[in-house]
XYZ file of N, CA and C in Angstrom:
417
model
N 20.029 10.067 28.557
C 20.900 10.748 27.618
C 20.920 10.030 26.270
N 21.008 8.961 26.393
C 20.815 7.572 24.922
C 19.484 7.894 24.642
N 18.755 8.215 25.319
C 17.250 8.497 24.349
C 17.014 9.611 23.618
N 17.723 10.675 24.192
C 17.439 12.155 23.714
C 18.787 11.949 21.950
N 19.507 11.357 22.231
C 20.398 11.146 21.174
C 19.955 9.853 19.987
N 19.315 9.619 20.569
C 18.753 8.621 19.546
C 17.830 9.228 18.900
N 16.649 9.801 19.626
C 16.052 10.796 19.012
C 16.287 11.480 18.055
N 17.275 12.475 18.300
C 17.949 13.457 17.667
C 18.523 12.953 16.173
N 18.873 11.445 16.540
C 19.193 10.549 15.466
C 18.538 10.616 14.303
N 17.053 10.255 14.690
C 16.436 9.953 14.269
C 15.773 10.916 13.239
N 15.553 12.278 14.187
C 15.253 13.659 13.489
C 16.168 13.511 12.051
N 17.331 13.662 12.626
C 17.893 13.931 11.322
C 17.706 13.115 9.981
N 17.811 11.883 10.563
C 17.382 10.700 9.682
C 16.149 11.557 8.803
N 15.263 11.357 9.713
C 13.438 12.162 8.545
C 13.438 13.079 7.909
N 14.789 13.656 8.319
C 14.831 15.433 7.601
C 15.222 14.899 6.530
N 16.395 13.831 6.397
C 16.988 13.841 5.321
C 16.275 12.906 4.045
N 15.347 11.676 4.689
C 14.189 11.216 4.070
C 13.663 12.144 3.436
N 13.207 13.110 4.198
C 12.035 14.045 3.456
C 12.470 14.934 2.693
N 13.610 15.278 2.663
C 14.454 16.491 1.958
C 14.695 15.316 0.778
N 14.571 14.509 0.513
C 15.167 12.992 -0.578
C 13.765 12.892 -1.400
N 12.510 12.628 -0.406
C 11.733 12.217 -0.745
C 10.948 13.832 -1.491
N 10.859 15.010 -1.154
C 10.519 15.893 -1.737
C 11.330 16.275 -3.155
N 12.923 16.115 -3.096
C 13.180 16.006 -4.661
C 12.788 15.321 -5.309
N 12.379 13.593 -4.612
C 11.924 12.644 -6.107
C 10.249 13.345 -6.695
N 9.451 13.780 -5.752
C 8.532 14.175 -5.975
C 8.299 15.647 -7.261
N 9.418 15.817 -7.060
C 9.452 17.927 -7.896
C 10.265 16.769 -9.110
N 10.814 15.873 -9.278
C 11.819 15.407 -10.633
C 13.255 15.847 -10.479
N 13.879 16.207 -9.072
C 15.234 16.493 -8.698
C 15.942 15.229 -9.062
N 15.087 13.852 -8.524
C 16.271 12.324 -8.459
C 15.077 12.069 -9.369
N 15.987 11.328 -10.790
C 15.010 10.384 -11.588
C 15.674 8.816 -11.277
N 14.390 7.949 -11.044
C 14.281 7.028 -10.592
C 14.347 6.219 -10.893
N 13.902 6.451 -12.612
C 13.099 6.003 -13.751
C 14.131 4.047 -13.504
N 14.816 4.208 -13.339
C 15.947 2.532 -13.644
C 16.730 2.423 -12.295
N 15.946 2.921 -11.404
C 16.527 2.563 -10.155
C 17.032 1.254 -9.974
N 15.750 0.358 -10.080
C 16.131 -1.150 -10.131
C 15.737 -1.859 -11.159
N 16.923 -1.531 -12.487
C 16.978 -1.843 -13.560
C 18.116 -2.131 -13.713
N 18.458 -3.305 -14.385
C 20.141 -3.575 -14.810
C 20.293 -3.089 -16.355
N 21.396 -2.209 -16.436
C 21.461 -1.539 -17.355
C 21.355 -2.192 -19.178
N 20.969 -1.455 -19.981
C 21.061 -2.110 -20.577
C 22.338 -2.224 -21.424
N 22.706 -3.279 -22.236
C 23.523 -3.413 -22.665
C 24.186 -2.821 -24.433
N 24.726 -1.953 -24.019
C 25.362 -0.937 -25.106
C 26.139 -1.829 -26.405
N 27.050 -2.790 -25.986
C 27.153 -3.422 -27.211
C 26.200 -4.460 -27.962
N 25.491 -4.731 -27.156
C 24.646 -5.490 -27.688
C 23.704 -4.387 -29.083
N 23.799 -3.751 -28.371
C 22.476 -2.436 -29.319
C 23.465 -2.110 -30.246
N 24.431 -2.468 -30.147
C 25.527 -1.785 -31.288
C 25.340 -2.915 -32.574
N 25.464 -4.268 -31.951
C 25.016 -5.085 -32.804
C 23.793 -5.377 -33.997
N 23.257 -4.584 -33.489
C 21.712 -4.863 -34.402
C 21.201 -3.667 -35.048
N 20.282 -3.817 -36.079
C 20.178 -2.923 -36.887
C 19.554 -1.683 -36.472
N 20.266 -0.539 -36.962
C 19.357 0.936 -36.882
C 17.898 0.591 -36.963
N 17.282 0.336 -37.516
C 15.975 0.160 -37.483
C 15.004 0.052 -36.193
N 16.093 -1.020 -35.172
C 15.478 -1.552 -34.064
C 15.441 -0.481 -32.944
N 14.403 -0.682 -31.981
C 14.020 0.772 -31.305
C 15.629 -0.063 -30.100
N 15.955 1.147 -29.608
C 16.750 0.535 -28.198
C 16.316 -0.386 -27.120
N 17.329 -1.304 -26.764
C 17.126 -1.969 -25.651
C 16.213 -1.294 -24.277
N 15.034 -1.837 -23.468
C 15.123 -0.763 -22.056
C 15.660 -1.547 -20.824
N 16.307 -1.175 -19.803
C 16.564 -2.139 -19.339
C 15.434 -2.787 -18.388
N 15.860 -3.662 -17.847
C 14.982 -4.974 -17.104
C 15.060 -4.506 -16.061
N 13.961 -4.872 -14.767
C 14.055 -4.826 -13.827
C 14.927 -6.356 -13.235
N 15.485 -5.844 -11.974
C 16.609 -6.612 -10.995
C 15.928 -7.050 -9.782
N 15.429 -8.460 -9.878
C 15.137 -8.830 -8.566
C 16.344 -8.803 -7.709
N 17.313 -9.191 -7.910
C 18.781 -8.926 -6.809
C 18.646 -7.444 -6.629
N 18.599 -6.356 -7.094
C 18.744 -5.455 -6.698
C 17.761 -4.685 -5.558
N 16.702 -5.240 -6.299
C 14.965 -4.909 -5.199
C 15.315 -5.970 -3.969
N 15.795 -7.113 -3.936
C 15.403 -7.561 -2.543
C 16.434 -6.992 -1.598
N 17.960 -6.412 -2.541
C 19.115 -6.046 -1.406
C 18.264 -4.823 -1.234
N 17.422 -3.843 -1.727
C 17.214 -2.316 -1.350
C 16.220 -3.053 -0.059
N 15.080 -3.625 -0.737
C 14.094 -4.192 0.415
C 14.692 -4.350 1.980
N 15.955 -5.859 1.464
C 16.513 -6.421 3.097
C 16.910 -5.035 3.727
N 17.866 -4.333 2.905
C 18.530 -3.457 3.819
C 17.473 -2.060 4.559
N 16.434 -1.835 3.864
C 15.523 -1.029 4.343
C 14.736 -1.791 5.625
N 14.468 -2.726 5.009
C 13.999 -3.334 6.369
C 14.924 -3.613 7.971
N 15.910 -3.712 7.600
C 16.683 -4.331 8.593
C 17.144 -2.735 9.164
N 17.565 -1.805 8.634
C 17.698 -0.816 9.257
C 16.438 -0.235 9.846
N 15.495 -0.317 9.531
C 13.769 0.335 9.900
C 13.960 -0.273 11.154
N 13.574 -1.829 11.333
C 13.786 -2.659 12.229
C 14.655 -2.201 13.450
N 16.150 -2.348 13.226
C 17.282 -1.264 14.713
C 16.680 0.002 14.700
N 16.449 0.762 13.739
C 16.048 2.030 14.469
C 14.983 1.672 15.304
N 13.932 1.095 15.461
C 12.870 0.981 16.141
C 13.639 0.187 17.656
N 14.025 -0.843 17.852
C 14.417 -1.128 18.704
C 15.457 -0.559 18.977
N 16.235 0.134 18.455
C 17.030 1.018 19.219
C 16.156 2.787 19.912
N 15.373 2.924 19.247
C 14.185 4.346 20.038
C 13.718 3.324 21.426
N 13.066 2.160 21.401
C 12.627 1.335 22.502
C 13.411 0.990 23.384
N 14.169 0.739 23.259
C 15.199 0.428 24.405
C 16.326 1.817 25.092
N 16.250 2.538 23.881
C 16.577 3.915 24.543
C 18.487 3.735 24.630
N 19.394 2.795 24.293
C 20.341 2.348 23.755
C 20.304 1.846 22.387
N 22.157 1.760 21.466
C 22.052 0.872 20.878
C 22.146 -0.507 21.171
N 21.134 -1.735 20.239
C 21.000 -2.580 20.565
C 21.872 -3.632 19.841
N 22.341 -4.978 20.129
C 23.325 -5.623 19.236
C 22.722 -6.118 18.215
N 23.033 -6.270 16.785
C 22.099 -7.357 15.745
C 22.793 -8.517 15.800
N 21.737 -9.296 15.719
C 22.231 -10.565 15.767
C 23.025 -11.311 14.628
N 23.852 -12.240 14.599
C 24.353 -12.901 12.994
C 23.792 -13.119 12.530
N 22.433 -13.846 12.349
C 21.398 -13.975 12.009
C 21.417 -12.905 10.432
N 20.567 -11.793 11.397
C 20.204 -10.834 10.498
C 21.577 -9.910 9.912
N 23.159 -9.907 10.234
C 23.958 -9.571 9.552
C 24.059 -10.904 8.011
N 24.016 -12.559 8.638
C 24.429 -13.908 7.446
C 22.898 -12.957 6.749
N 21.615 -12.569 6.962
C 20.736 -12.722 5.587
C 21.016 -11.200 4.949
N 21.690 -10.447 5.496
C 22.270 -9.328 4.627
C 22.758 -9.354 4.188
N 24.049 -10.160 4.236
C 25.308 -10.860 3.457
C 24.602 -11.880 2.673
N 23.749 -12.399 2.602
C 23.299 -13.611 1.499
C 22.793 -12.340 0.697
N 21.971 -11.482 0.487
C 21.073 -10.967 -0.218
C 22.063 -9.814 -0.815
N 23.458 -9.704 -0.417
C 24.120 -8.837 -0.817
C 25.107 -9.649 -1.994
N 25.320 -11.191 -1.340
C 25.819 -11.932 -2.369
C 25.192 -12.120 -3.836
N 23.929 -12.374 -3.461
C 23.006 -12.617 -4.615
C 23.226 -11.300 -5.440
N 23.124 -9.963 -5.558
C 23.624 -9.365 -5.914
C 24.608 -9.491 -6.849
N 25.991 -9.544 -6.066
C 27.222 -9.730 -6.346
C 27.174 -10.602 -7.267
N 26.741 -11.813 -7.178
C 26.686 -13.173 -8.182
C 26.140 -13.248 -10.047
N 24.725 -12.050 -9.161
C 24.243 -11.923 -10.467
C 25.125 -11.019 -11.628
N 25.880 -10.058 -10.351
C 26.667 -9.005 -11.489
C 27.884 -9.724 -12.101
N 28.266 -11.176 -11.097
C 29.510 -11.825 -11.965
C 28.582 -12.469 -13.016
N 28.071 -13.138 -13.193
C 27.106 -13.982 -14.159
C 26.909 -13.200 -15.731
N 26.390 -11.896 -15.075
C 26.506 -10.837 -16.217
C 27.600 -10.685 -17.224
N 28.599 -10.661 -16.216
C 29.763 -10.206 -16.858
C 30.583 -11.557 -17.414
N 30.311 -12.501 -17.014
C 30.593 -13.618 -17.759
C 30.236 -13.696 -19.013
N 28.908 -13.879 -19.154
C 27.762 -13.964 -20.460
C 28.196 -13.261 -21.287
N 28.544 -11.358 -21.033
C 29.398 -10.507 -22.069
C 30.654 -11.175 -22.502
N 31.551 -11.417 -21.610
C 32.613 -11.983 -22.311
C 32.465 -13.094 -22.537
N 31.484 -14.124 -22.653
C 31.851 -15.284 -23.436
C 30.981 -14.772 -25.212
N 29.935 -13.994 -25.012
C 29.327 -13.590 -26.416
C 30.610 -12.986 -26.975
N 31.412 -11.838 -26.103
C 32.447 -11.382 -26.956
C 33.605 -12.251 -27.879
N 33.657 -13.296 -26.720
C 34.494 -14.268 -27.594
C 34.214 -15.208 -28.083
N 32.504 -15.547 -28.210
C 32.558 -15.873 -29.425
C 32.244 -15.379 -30.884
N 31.773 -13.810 -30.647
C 31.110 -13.184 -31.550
C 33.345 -13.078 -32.678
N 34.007 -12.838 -31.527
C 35.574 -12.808 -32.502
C 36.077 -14.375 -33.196
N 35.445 -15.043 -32.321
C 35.406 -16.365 -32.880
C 35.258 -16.290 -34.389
N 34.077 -16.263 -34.194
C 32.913 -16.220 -35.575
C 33.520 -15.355 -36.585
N 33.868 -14.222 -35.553
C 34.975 -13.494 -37.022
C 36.238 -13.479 -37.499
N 37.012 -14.704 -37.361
C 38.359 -15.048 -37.288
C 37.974 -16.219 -38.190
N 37.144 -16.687 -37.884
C 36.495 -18.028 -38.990
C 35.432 -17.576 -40.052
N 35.432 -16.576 -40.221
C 34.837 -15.934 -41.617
C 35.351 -15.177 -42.719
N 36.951 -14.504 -41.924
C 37.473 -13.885 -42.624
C 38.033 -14.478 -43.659
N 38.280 -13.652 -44.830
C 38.814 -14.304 -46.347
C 39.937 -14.820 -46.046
N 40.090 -16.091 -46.342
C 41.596 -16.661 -46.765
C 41.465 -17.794 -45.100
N 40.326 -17.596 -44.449
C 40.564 -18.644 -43.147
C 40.247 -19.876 -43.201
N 40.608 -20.983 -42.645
C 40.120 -22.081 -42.583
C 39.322 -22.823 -41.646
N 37.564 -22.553 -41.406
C 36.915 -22.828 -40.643
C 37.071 -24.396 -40.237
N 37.685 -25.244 -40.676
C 37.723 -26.666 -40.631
C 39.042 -26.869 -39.764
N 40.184 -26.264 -39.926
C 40.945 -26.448 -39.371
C 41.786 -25.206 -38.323
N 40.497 -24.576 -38.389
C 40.614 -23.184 -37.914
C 42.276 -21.969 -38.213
N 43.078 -22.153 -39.178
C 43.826 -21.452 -39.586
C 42.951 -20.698 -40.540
């Protein structure tokens, strides 16, 4: 009975792959910055019209969490069709999902650090330029 339902699992699973994978193919899902960290809007605000726009970068944190987690699910489905039950995962492979999900996480705090420390110092810079301020004694 666990096999015929796993199966069935599984069906659905491919339908919905392939029903996914046939829109990216026709241009339904654009992809184009899947694993790209966006680029940054104030920054482009900063610099002159002239300059073409930022594009964004590709995200190794983001490619290895899509990677781990594709893999690690590919992986149970297979041993779960073989054994014809579900099977337990080990901590193991939950601690390197959670590391690769941290890395992630870390990079997006890091990010957001870097913005707000440019922000404050870019007000810095303009609190100590304005007419009548005193860059020396900072009044």
């Amino acid at each position: 009975m666990s096999a015929v339902i796993a199966g069935c699992l599984a069906v659905v699973i491919c339908v919905f792959a392939l029903i996914i994978a046939w829109r990216v193919v026709t241009n339904q899902i654009n992809l184009t910055y899947l694993l790209a960290e966006p680029a940054d809007p104030d920054a482009q605000a900063r610099i002159a019209d002239d300059v073409p726009p930022e594009v964004p970068k590709a995200s190794l944190s983001r490619f290895q969490f899509l990677i781990f987690t594709f893999v690690i699910a590919g992986v149970y489905l297979v041993l779960c069709l073989e054994s014809g039950k579900f099977v337990d995962i080990p901590q193991n492979v939950i601690l390197l999902l959670g590391v690769s999900g941290t890395s992630y996480a870390a990079s997006k705090g890091i990010q957001a650090a870097a913005k707000t420390s440019q922000k404050h110092s870019d007000a810095v810079i303009a609190a100590n330029t304005a007419p009548g301020a005193d860059p020396v004694n900072g009044a």
